[in-house]
Short mmCIF file of C-alpha atoms in Angstrom, two decimals:
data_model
loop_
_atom_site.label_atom_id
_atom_site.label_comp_id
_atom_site.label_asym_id
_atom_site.label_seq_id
_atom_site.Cartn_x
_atom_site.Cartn_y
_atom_site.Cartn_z
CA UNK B 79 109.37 93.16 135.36
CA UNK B 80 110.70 97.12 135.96
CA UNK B 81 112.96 96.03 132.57
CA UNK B 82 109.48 94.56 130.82
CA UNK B 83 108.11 98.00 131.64
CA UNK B 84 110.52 100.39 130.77
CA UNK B 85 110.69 99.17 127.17
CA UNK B 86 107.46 98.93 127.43
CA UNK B 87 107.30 102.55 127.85
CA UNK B 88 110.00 103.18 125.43
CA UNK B 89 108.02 101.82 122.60
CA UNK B 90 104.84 103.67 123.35
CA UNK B 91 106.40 106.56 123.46
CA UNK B 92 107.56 106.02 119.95
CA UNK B 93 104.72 105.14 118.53
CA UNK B 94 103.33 108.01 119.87
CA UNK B 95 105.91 109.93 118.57
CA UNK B 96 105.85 108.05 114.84
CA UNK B 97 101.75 108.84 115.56
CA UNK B 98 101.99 112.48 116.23
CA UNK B 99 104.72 113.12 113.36
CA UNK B 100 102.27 111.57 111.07
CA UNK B 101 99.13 113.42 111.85
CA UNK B 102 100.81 116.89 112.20
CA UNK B 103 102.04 115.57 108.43
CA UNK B 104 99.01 115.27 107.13
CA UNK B 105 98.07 118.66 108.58
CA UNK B 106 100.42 120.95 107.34
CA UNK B 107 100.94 119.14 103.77
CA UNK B 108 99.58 121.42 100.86
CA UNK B 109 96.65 119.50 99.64
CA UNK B 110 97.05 120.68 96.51
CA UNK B 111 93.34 120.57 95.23
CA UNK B 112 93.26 124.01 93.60
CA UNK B 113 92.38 123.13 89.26
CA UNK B 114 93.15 122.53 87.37
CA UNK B 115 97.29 121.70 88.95
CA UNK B 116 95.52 119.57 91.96
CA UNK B 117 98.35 117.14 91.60
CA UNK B 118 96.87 115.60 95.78
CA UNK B 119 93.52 114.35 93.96
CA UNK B 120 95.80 113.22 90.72
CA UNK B 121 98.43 111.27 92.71
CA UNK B 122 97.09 110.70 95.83
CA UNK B 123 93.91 109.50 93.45
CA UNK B 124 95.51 106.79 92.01
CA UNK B 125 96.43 105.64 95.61
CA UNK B 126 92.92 105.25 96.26
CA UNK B 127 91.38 103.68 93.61
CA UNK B 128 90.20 100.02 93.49
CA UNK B 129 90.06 98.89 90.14
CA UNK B 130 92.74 98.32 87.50
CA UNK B 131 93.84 99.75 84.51
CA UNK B 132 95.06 98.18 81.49
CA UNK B 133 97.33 100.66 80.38
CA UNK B 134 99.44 103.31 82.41
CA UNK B 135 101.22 106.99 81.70
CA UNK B 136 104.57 107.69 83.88
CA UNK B 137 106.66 111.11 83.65
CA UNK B 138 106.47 114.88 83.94
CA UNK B 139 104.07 116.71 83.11
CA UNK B 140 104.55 116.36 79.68
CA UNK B 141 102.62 113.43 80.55
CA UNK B 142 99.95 114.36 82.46
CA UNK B 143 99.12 117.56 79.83
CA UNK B 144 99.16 115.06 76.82
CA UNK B 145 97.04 111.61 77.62
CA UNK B 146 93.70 111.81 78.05
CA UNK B 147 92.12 108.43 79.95
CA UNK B 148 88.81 109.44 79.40
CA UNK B 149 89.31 109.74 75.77
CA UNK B 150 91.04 106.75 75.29
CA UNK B 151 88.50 104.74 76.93
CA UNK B 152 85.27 106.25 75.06
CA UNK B 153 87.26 105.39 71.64
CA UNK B 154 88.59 102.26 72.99
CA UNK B 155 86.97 100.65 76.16
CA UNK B 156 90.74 100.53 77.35
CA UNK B 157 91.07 101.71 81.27
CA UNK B 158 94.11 104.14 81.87
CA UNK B 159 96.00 106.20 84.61
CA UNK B 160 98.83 108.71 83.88
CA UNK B 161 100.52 108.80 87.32
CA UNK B 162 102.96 111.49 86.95
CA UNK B 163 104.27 114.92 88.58
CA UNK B 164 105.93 118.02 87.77
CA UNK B 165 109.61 117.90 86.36
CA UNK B 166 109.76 114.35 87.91
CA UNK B 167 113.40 112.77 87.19
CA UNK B 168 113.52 109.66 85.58
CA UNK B 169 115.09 107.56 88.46
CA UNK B 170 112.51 108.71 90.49
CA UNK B 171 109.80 107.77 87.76
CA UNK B 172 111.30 104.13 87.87
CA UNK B 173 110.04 104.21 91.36
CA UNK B 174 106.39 105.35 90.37
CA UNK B 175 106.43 102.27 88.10
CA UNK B 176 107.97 99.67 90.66
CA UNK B 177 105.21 101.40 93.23
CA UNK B 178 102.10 101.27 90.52
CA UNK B 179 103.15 97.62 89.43
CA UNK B 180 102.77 96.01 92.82
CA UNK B 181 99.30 97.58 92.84
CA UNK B 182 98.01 97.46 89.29
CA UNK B 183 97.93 94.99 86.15
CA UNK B 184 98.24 96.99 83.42
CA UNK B 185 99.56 95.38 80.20
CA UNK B 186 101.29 98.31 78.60
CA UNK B 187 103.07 101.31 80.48
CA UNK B 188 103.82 104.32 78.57
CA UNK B 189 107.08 106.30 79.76
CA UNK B 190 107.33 109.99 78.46
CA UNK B 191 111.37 110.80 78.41
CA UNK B 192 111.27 114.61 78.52
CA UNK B 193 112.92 114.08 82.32
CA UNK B 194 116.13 112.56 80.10
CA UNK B 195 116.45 115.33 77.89
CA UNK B 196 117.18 118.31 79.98
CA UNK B 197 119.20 119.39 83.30
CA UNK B 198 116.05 119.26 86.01
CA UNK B 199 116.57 121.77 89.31
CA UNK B 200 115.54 119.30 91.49
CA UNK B 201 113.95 122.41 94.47
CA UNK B 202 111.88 121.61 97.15
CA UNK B 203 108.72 121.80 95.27
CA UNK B 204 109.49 118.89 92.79
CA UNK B 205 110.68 117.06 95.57
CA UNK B 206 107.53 117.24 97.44
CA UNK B 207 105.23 117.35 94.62
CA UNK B 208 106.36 113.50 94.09
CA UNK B 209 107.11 112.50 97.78
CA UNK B 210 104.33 113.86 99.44
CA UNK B 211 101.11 112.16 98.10
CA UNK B 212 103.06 108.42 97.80
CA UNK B 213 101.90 106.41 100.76
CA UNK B 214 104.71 104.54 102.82
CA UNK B 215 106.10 101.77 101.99
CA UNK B 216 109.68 99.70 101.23
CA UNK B 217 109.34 100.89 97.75
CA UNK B 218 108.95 104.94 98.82
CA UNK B 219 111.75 104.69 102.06
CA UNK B 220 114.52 103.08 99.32
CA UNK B 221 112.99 105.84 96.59
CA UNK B 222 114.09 108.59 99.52
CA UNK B 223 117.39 106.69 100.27
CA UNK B 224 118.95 105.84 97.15
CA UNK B 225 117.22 108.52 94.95
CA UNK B 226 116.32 112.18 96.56
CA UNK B 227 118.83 114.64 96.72
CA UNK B 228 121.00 114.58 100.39
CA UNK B 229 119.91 117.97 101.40
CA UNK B 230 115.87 116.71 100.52
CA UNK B 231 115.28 113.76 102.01
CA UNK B 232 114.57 114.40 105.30
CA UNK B 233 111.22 116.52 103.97
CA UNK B 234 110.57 113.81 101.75
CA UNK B 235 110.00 110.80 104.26
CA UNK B 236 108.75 114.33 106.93
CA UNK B 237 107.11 116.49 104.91
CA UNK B 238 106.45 118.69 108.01
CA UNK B 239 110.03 119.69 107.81
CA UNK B 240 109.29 121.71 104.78
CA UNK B 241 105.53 122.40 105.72
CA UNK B 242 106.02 123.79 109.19
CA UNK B 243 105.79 127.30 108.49
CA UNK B 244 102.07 126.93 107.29
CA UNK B 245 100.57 127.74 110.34
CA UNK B 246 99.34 130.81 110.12
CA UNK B 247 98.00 129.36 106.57
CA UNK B 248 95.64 126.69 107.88
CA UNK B 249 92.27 126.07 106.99
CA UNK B 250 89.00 123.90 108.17
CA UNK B 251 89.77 121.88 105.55
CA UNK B 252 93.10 121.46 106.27
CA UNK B 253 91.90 120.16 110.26
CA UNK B 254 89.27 118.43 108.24
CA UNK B 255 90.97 116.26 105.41
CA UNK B 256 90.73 112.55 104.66
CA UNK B 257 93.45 111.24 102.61
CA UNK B 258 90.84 108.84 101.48
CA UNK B 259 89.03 112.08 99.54
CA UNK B 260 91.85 112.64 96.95
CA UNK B 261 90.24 111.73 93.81
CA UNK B 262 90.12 112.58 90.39
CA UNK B 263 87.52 111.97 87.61
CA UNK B 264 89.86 113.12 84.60
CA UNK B 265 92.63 109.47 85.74
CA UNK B 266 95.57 111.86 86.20
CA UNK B 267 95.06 114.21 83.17
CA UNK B 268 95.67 117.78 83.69
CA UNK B 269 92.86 119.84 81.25
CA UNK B 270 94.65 123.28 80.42
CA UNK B 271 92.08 125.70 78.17
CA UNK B 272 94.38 128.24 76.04
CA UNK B 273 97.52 129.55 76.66
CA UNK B 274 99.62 131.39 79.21
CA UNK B 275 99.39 135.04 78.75
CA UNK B 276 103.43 134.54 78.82
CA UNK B 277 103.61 132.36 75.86
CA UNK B 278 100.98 134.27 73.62
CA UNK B 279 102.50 137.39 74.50
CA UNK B 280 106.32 136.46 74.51
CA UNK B 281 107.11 133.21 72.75
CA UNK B 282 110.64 133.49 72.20
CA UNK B 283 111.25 134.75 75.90
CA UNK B 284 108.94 131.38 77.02
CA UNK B 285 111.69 128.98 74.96
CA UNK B 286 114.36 130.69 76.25
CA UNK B 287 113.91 129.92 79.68
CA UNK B 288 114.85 126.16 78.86
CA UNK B 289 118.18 126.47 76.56
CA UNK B 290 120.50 126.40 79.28
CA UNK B 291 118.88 123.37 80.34
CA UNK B 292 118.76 121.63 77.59
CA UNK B 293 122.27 122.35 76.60
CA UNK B 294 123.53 121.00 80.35
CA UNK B 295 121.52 117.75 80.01
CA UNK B 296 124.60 115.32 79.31
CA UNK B 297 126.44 116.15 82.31
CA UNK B 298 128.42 113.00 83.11
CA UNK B 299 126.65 112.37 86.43
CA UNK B 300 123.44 113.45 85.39
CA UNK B 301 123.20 111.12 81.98
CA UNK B 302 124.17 108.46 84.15
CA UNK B 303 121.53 108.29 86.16
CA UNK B 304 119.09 108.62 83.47
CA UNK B 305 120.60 105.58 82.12
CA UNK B 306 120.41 103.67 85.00
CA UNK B 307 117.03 104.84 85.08
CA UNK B 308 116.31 103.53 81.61
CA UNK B 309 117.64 100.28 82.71
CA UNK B 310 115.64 99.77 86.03
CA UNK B 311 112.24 100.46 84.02
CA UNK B 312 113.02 98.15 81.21
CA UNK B 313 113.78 95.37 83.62
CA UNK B 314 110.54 96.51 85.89
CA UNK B 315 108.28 95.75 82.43
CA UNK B 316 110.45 92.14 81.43
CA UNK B 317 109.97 91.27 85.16
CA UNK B 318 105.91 92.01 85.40
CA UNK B 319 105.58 91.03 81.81
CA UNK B 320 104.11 93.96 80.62
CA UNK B 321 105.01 95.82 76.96
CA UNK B 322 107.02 99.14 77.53
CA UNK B 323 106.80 102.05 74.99
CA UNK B 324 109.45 105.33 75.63
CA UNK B 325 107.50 108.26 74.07
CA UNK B 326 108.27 111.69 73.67
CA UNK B 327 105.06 113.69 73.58
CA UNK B 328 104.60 116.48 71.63
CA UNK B 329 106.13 119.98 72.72
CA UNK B 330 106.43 123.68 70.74
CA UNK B 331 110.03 124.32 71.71
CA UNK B 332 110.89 120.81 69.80
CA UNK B 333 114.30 122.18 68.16
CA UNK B 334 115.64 122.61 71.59
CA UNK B 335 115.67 118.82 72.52
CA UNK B 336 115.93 116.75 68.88
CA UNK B 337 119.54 116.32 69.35
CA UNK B 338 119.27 115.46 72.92
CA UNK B 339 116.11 112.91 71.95
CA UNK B 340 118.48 111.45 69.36
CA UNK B 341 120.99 110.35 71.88
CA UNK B 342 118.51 109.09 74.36
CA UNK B 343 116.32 107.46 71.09
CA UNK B 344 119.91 105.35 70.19
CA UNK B 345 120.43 104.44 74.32
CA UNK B 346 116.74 103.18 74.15
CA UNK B 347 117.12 101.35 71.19
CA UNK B 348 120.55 99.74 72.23
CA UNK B 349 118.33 97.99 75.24
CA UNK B 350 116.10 96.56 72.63
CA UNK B 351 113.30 98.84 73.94
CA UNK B 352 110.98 100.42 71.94
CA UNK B 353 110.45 104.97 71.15
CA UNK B 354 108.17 106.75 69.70
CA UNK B 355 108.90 110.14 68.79
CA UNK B 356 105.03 111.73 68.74
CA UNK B 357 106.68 114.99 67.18
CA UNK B 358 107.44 113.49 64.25
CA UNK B 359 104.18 113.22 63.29
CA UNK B 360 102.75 116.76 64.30
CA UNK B 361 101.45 117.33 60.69
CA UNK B 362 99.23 114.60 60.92
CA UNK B 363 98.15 115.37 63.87
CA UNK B 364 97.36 118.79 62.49
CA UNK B 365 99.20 120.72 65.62
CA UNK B 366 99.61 124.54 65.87
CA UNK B 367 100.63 127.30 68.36
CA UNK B 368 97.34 127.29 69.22
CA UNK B 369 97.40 123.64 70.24
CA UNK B 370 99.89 124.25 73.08
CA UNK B 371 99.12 125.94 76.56
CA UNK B 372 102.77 127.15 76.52
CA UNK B 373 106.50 125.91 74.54
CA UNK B 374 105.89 122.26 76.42
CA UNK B 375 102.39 121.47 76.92
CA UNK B 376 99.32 120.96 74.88
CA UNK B 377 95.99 122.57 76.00
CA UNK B 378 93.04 120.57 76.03
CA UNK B 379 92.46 120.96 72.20
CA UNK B 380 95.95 119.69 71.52
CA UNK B 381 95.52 117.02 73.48
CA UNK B 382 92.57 115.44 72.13
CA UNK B 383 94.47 115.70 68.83
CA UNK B 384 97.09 114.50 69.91
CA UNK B 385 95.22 111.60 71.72
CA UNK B 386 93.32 110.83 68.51
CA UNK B 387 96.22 110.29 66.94
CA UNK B 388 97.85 108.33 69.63
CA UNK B 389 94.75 105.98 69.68
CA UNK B 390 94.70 104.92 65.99
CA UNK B 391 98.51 104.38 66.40
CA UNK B 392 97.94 102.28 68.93
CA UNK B 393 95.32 100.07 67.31
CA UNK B 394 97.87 99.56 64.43
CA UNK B 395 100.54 98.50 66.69
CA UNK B 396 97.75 95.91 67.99
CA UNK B 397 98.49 97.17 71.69
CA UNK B 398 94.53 99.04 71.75
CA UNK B 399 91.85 96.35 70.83
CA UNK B 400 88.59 97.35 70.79
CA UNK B 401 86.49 96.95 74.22
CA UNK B 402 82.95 98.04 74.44
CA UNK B 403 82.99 101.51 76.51
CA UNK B 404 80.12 100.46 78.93
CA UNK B 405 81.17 101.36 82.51
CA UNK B 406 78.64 103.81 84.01
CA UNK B 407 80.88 105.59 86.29
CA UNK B 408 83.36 106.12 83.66
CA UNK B 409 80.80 107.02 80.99
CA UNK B 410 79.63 109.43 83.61
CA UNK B 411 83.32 111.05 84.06
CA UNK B 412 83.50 111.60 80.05
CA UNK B 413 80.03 113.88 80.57
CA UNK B 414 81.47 115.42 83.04
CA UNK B 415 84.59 116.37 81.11
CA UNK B 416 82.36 117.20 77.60
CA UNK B 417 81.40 119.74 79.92
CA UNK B 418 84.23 121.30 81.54
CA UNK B 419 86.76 121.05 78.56
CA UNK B 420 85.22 123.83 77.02
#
């Protein structure tokens, strides 16, 4: 009976422990709800929504500054989610897919490659920024295992490990917050109006700041992993039978990646796996400075050319059918954007 007790004990005492670490988590965590970057409601959005999605956006935020949901779906009636966070390596984007997969149905899964293309600093903050707003599960603790950097991955399953210096930062709302609040009416889309005082003012000095990386991307280590990468997401789409396009959205520094986009282009097409290289078609699309927030991502008017575009290509492709747009809440969100995209 004494022995009964003890573990007893023991395993309240853990749980109280597991209890605690988790709720002082969710306390110090950036919530990240500040527009239009509120990657908590964006993410940890998608985590709380209820209905499904018949087509999905993975990557960087190449990703989430290019496709539009809400403009998809009043041309198309088609449902869509980019799930997606800064710099985000392509391993770790297989791992968004396996995640959304086991949660959604989507038929089609788009996978921007700009992760493949250049040498990512994988810091703190792009660690967190896609650890911290996945919910637990088998699929996250093997993600932190097998994929995050050594000298990361105890913040990544503990975010209070990197967030326990905020205490002199706390708010009400940070006592306050309900996981179950993230949300986000624009599907994952980040809406950027004009362009970074940096790039309008200083273009070259804006590109420059990626040719070193983009010279270092095929690093014998690094291309590896990207093409093991490749490989787990093509076999994540055959396995849940759902058709898998590798994009490349459009970006303003293009001439500092079309080599490296070749390469990956002839890996991708080796698999049997289809690319689309949306740069290629920037004079349809009518694209100028002026459509791009800064050298990689469009603002909001680029992207609803872009997504225009995108659509049309789609419908040829016979991957977009046409769905009546009728869904009030959704209908409601694409008011609400009219609004604020301007």
């Amino acid at each position: 009976m004494k022995k009964f007790l003890k573990i007893l004990k023991s395993i309240i005492f853990i749980a109280l422990i597991i209890f605690g670490s988790l709720e002082l988590n969710n306390l110090f965590m950036r919530k990240s709800l500040a527009k239009p970057w509120d990657m908590g409601n964006k993410i940890g959005g998608f985590f709380n929504e209820t209905e499904d999605y018949n087509a999905m956006f993975f990557g960087t935020s190449h990703s989430y500054c290019s496709f539009e949901p809400l403009v998809i779906y009043e041309k198309t009636g088609v449902k869509s989610y980019v799930l997606a966070s800064q710099s985000q390596p392509l391993r770790i984007t297989a791992s968004y897919v396996k995640d959304a997969l086991k949660r959604k149905n989507p038929s089609v899964i788009f996978v921007d490659i700009q992760s493949a293309i250049y040498r990512i600093t994988e810091d703190s903050s792009v660690v967190n920024s896609y650890s911290d707003y996945m919910p637990m599960s088998k699929n996250k603790i093997e993600m932190i295992a097998k994929k995050v950097p050594k000298g990361f991955k105890a913040q990544a399953i503990l975010p209070l490990v990197a967030y326990h210096s905020r205490w002199d930062e706390l708010k009400d709302e940070d006592y306050d917050f309900d996981k179950a609040s993230y949300d986000d009416y624009l599907k994952g889309y980040v809406l950027l109006k004009g362009q970074s005082q940096n790039f309008k003012n200083n273009e070259e000095a804006e590109i420059n700041k990626f040719r070193k990386s983009a010279h270092a991307y095929d690093e014998k280590t690094y291309f590896a992993f990207n093409m093991a990468a490749l490989d787990e997401i093509i076999d994540l789409a055959e396995r849940n039978g759902v058709k898998l396009f590798f994009v490349k959205t459009p970006i303003y520094d293009y001439d500092l990646y079309s080599d490296n986009i070749k390469v990956i282009a002839k890996e991708i097409e080796a698999r049997g796996a289809s690319f689309i290289d949306f740069n290629d078609f920037n004079d349809q699309m009518n694209l100028s400075k002026e459509d791009f927030y800064d050298p990689h991502h469009l603002n909001v008017v680029g992207a609803e050319k872009f997504n225009l575009f995108f659509i049309d290509y789609m419908k040829k492709e016979g991957v977009f059918q046409e769905n009546l747009a009728d869904d009030k809440n959704w209908l409601k969100d694409i008011k609400t954007y009219d609004i604020n995209k301007w």
